[in-house]
Amino acid sequence: MHLATCRTGKVFILYDADSLCDANLTPQITPQLFSPAHWRETGRVVGEAPGRGSSLFLDADGAQWVLRPYRRGGLMARFARQRYLWTGRERTRAFRELRLTAELYARGLPVPRPVAAAVTHHGLCYEAALITVRITDARSLADRLIEGSASDALLEAVGRTIRRFHDTGLDHVDLNARNLLVDAEERVWLIDLDRCRLRTPGSWQEANLRRLDRSLAKFGASEDGATIRRGYADVTTAWRG
């Protein structure tokens, strides 16, 4: 993976040169790449994920990508749903998330491969979007909980996966059952690294787990938290995924 940057007018783009060169897109590395309208007009939107940002699943000439615009939630969304305060290109949420995802991907952690991030500068504010490779045939842990198909083996694998990230130092500030994906081979993946960071061990690890506990409760699966923690505590197998 080779990250590079370019600029077109007010738009700054950070991208994986290998991913974009392999995609054979026309045009490449332009603001259009991050435009939902562009993908819809060319008939290459193949699905949409639930959530605040309405992420789109894209057909990138054989590759499957996910385009996720950045959207605010909570009270701030009433005032500026798409815009954030500009404090410099490298401090934008999109650039920071892409670089963190690339770092974890390079370390062999189960995260989507990053493709590109775009930041559009508007004076004191900016808008942003992120593209990652779609994880094939993956469903959220939340969906598995809802349908009752999350076995103890899967839940323990979730715990071991979280432990891998924690041992690497990842503080996932929004660890919940929708940000944990399970593919067709029952492998567990972690997505949505917005505002996350690498840290030294501390109380944030337990805070992550408690946030996941609250998420499980929303899906009527509070008792599954103990099984996840059992996998998390199994240090001898934590790095097997």
Short mmCIF file of C-alpha atoms in Angstrom, two decimals:
data_model
loop_
_atom_site.label_atom_id
_atom_site.label_comp_id
_atom_site.label_asym_id
_atom_site.label_seq_id
_atom_site.Cartn_x
_atom_site.Cartn_y
_atom_site.Cartn_z
CA MET A 1 0.00 0.00 0.00
CA HIS A 2 1.32 3.41 -1.01
CA LEU A 3 -0.48 6.51 0.28
CA ALA A 4 -0.27 9.69 -1.74
CA THR A 5 -2.02 13.07 -1.78
CA CYS A 6 -3.30 15.36 -4.49
CA ARG A 7 -5.39 18.51 -4.72
CA THR A 8 -8.07 19.72 -7.09
CA GLY A 9 -9.23 23.23 -6.24
CA LYS A 10 -10.69 23.11 -2.73
CA VAL A 11 -10.58 19.31 -2.56
CA PHE A 12 -7.69 17.48 -0.90
CA ILE A 13 -7.47 13.73 -1.56
CA LEU A 14 -5.44 11.11 0.30
CA TYR A 15 -5.42 7.80 -1.55
CA ASP A 16 -3.87 4.37 -1.89
CA ALA A 17 -2.16 4.54 -5.27
CA ASP A 18 -2.22 0.76 -5.62
CA SER A 19 -6.00 0.48 -5.12
CA LEU A 20 -6.88 3.26 -7.56
CA CYS A 21 -4.44 2.11 -10.23
CA ASP A 22 -5.85 -1.42 -10.03
CA ALA A 23 -9.44 -0.17 -10.37
CA ASN A 24 -9.02 1.33 -13.86
CA LEU A 25 -11.58 4.01 -13.10
CA THR A 26 -12.35 6.86 -15.49
CA PRO A 27 -11.77 9.48 -14.29
CA GLN A 28 -9.37 8.61 -11.48
CA ILE A 29 -8.49 10.52 -8.36
CA THR A 30 -10.92 13.40 -8.85
CA PRO A 31 -13.70 14.79 -6.62
CA GLN A 32 -16.19 12.81 -8.70
CA LEU A 33 -14.88 9.67 -7.07
CA PHE A 34 -16.60 10.80 -3.84
CA SER A 35 -19.86 11.94 -5.41
CA PRO A 36 -22.87 9.65 -4.80
CA ALA A 37 -24.59 11.31 -7.77
CA HIS A 38 -21.70 10.33 -10.07
CA TRP A 39 -21.93 6.67 -9.04
CA ARG A 40 -25.72 6.63 -9.34
CA GLU A 41 -25.65 8.24 -12.78
CA THR A 42 -23.22 5.61 -14.03
CA GLY A 43 -25.35 2.81 -12.58
CA ARG A 44 -22.65 1.52 -10.27
CA VAL A 45 -24.36 1.76 -6.89
CA VAL A 46 -25.11 -1.83 -5.92
CA GLY A 47 -26.45 -1.31 -2.41
CA GLU A 48 -26.71 0.94 0.60
CA ALA A 49 -25.86 0.42 4.25
CA PRO A 50 -28.07 1.64 7.10
CA GLY A 51 -26.82 4.42 9.32
CA ARG A 52 -26.39 8.15 9.69
CA GLY A 53 -24.22 8.61 6.62
CA SER A 54 -26.11 6.34 4.20
CA SER A 55 -22.98 4.58 2.97
CA LEU A 56 -23.12 3.33 -0.60
CA PHE A 57 -21.81 0.03 -1.93
CA LEU A 58 -20.07 0.62 -5.26
CA ASP A 59 -19.04 -1.47 -8.24
CA ALA A 60 -15.56 -0.13 -9.05
CA ASP A 61 -14.93 -2.11 -12.24
CA GLY A 62 -14.94 -5.46 -10.49
CA ALA A 63 -13.86 -4.28 -7.04
CA GLN A 64 -16.46 -3.63 -4.37
CA TRP A 65 -16.09 -0.37 -2.48
CA VAL A 66 -17.93 1.45 0.30
CA LEU A 67 -18.38 5.22 0.03
CA ARG A 68 -19.14 6.81 3.40
CA PRO A 69 -19.80 10.54 3.76
CA TYR A 70 -19.10 12.06 7.17
CA ARG A 71 -22.27 13.11 8.99
CA ARG A 72 -22.78 14.52 12.45
CA GLY A 73 -25.17 13.01 14.94
CA GLY A 74 -26.81 14.35 18.06
CA LEU A 75 -27.39 18.02 18.80
CA MET A 76 -24.67 19.32 16.46
CA ALA A 77 -26.43 17.78 13.47
CA ARG A 78 -29.14 20.43 13.81
CA PHE A 79 -26.61 23.15 13.04
CA ALA A 80 -24.04 21.55 10.69
CA ARG A 81 -24.81 18.00 9.64
CA GLN A 82 -22.05 17.67 7.03
CA ARG A 83 -19.47 20.30 8.02
CA TYR A 84 -16.66 20.28 10.55
CA LEU A 85 -14.24 22.92 11.81
CA TRP A 86 -11.13 23.25 9.64
CA THR A 87 -7.87 23.00 11.61
CA GLY A 88 -5.61 21.76 8.82
CA ARG A 89 -5.68 19.03 6.19
CA GLU A 90 -3.94 16.33 8.24
CA ARG A 91 -6.18 16.98 11.25
CA THR A 92 -9.41 16.35 9.35
CA ARG A 93 -11.41 13.32 10.43
CA ALA A 94 -11.19 11.70 7.01
CA PHE A 95 -7.40 11.93 6.66
CA ARG A 96 -6.85 10.75 10.23
CA GLU A 97 -9.20 7.80 9.80
CA LEU A 98 -7.66 6.71 6.52
CA ARG A 99 -4.11 6.87 7.90
CA LEU A 100 -5.13 4.93 11.03
CA THR A 101 -6.93 2.30 8.96
CA ALA A 102 -3.89 1.96 6.71
CA GLU A 103 -1.65 1.51 9.76
CA LEU A 104 -3.85 -1.23 11.22
CA TYR A 105 -4.22 -2.90 7.83
CA ALA A 106 -0.43 -2.94 7.44
CA ARG A 107 -0.16 -4.61 10.85
CA GLY A 108 -2.45 -7.42 9.72
CA LEU A 109 -5.49 -6.39 11.76
CA PRO A 110 -8.95 -7.23 10.34
CA VAL A 111 -10.02 -3.83 9.01
CA PRO A 112 -11.21 -2.92 5.49
CA ARG A 113 -8.47 -1.89 3.11
CA PRO A 114 -8.57 1.91 2.75
CA VAL A 115 -8.90 3.33 -0.76
CA ALA A 116 -9.18 7.11 -0.50
CA ALA A 117 -10.41 10.06 1.55
CA ALA A 118 -11.49 13.47 0.28
CA VAL A 119 -11.78 16.73 2.17
CA THR A 120 -13.46 19.79 0.66
CA HIS A 121 -12.29 23.02 2.31
CA HIS A 122 -14.91 25.76 2.81
CA GLY A 123 -13.21 28.59 4.68
CA LEU A 124 -13.53 27.77 8.37
CA CYS A 125 -15.20 24.42 7.70
CA TYR A 126 -14.86 21.30 5.59
CA GLU A 127 -16.85 18.33 4.29
CA ALA A 128 -15.39 14.85 3.89
CA ALA A 129 -15.93 11.33 2.59
CA LEU A 130 -14.09 8.03 2.84
CA ILE A 131 -13.83 5.03 0.51
CA THR A 132 -12.80 1.55 1.70
CA VAL A 133 -12.87 -1.90 0.15
CA ARG A 134 -16.10 -3.72 0.95
CA ILE A 135 -15.77 -6.90 3.03
CA THR A 136 -17.36 -9.61 0.91
CA ASP A 137 -20.50 -11.32 2.24
CA ALA A 138 -20.22 -9.63 5.63
CA ARG A 139 -23.05 -8.87 8.02
CA SER A 140 -23.03 -6.93 11.24
CA LEU A 141 -22.92 -8.64 14.60
CA ALA A 142 -26.14 -6.74 15.32
CA ASP A 143 -27.90 -8.60 12.49
CA ARG A 144 -26.63 -11.92 13.78
CA LEU A 145 -27.89 -11.10 17.27
CA ILE A 146 -31.30 -10.08 15.96
CA GLU A 147 -31.78 -13.35 14.09
CA GLY A 148 -30.33 -15.41 16.94
CA SER A 149 -27.47 -16.90 14.91
CA ALA A 150 -24.55 -15.65 17.03
CA SER A 151 -23.08 -18.83 18.50
CA ASP A 152 -20.83 -18.91 21.56
CA ALA A 153 -17.91 -19.68 19.24
CA LEU A 154 -18.63 -16.54 17.23
CA LEU A 155 -19.04 -14.39 20.33
CA GLU A 156 -15.74 -15.63 21.72
CA ALA A 157 -14.13 -14.83 18.36
CA VAL A 158 -15.52 -11.29 18.71
CA GLY A 159 -13.86 -11.04 22.10
CA ARG A 160 -10.53 -12.30 20.77
CA THR A 161 -10.68 -9.84 17.88
CA ILE A 162 -11.32 -6.91 20.19
CA ARG A 163 -8.41 -8.07 22.34
CA ARG A 164 -6.13 -8.04 19.28
CA PHE A 165 -7.02 -4.43 18.61
CA HIS A 166 -6.61 -3.47 22.25
CA ASP A 167 -3.21 -5.16 22.41
CA THR A 168 -2.24 -3.06 19.41
CA GLY A 169 -3.42 0.04 21.27
CA LEU A 170 -6.60 0.89 19.35
CA ASP A 171 -9.13 2.89 21.33
CA HIS A 172 -12.36 2.42 19.36
CA VAL A 173 -14.59 5.19 20.66
CA ASP A 174 -17.76 3.74 19.09
CA LEU A 175 -17.42 0.01 19.68
CA ASN A 176 -20.87 -1.39 19.04
CA ALA A 177 -22.57 -4.38 17.44
CA ARG A 178 -22.99 -2.61 14.10
CA ASN A 179 -19.28 -1.80 13.78
CA LEU A 180 -18.33 -5.46 14.14
CA LEU A 181 -18.82 -7.43 10.93
CA VAL A 182 -18.85 -11.19 10.41
CA ASP A 183 -18.01 -12.61 6.99
CA ALA A 184 -19.10 -15.89 5.39
CA GLU A 185 -16.23 -17.74 7.06
CA GLU A 186 -17.17 -16.40 10.52
CA ARG A 187 -14.17 -14.07 10.61
CA VAL A 188 -14.71 -10.89 12.62
CA TRP A 189 -13.85 -7.43 11.28
CA LEU A 190 -13.87 -3.97 12.86
CA ILE A 191 -15.07 -0.94 10.89
CA ASP A 192 -15.71 2.80 11.35
CA LEU A 193 -12.52 4.14 12.90
CA ASP A 194 -13.66 7.77 12.89
CA ARG A 195 -12.14 9.60 15.90
CA CYS A 196 -10.32 6.44 17.03
CA ARG A 197 -6.62 6.48 17.94
CA LEU A 198 -3.70 4.39 19.11
CA ARG A 199 -2.95 4.71 22.83
CA THR A 200 -1.01 3.12 25.64
CA PRO A 201 -3.01 0.68 27.84
CA GLY A 202 -5.47 2.32 30.22
CA SER A 203 -9.05 2.63 31.42
CA TRP A 204 -10.22 3.25 27.84
CA GLN A 205 -10.08 -0.52 27.20
CA GLU A 206 -12.76 -1.25 29.78
CA ALA A 207 -14.70 1.78 28.56
CA ASN A 208 -14.74 0.24 25.05
CA LEU A 209 -16.10 -3.04 26.43
CA ARG A 210 -18.77 -1.28 28.47
CA ARG A 211 -19.87 0.62 25.39
CA LEU A 212 -20.22 -2.70 23.59
CA ASP A 213 -22.22 -4.06 26.55
CA ARG A 214 -24.68 -1.20 26.17
CA SER A 215 -24.95 -1.93 22.46
CA LEU A 216 -25.66 -5.60 23.13
CA ALA A 217 -28.43 -4.62 25.54
CA LYS A 218 -30.16 -2.67 22.76
CA PHE A 219 -30.44 -5.91 20.80
CA GLY A 220 -31.65 -7.94 23.77
CA ALA A 221 -28.30 -9.71 24.07
CA SER A 222 -26.95 -8.48 27.40
CA GLU A 223 -26.04 -12.02 28.44
CA ASP A 224 -23.76 -12.38 25.40
CA GLY A 225 -21.36 -9.84 26.87
CA ALA A 226 -19.99 -12.46 29.26
CA THR A 227 -19.18 -14.79 26.36
CA ILE A 228 -17.44 -12.01 24.47
CA ARG A 229 -15.40 -11.17 27.56
CA ARG A 230 -14.44 -14.83 27.92
CA GLY A 231 -12.92 -14.72 24.45
CA TYR A 232 -11.32 -11.37 25.24
CA ALA A 233 -9.64 -12.85 28.34
CA ASP A 234 -8.29 -15.90 26.48
CA VAL A 235 -4.80 -14.49 25.97
CA THR A 236 -3.41 -17.80 24.63
CA THR A 237 -5.65 -17.66 21.54
CA ALA A 238 -6.27 -13.92 21.18
CA TRP A 239 -3.94 -13.60 18.19
CA ARG A 240 -5.57 -16.38 16.23
CA GLY A 241 -8.55 -14.15 15.49
#
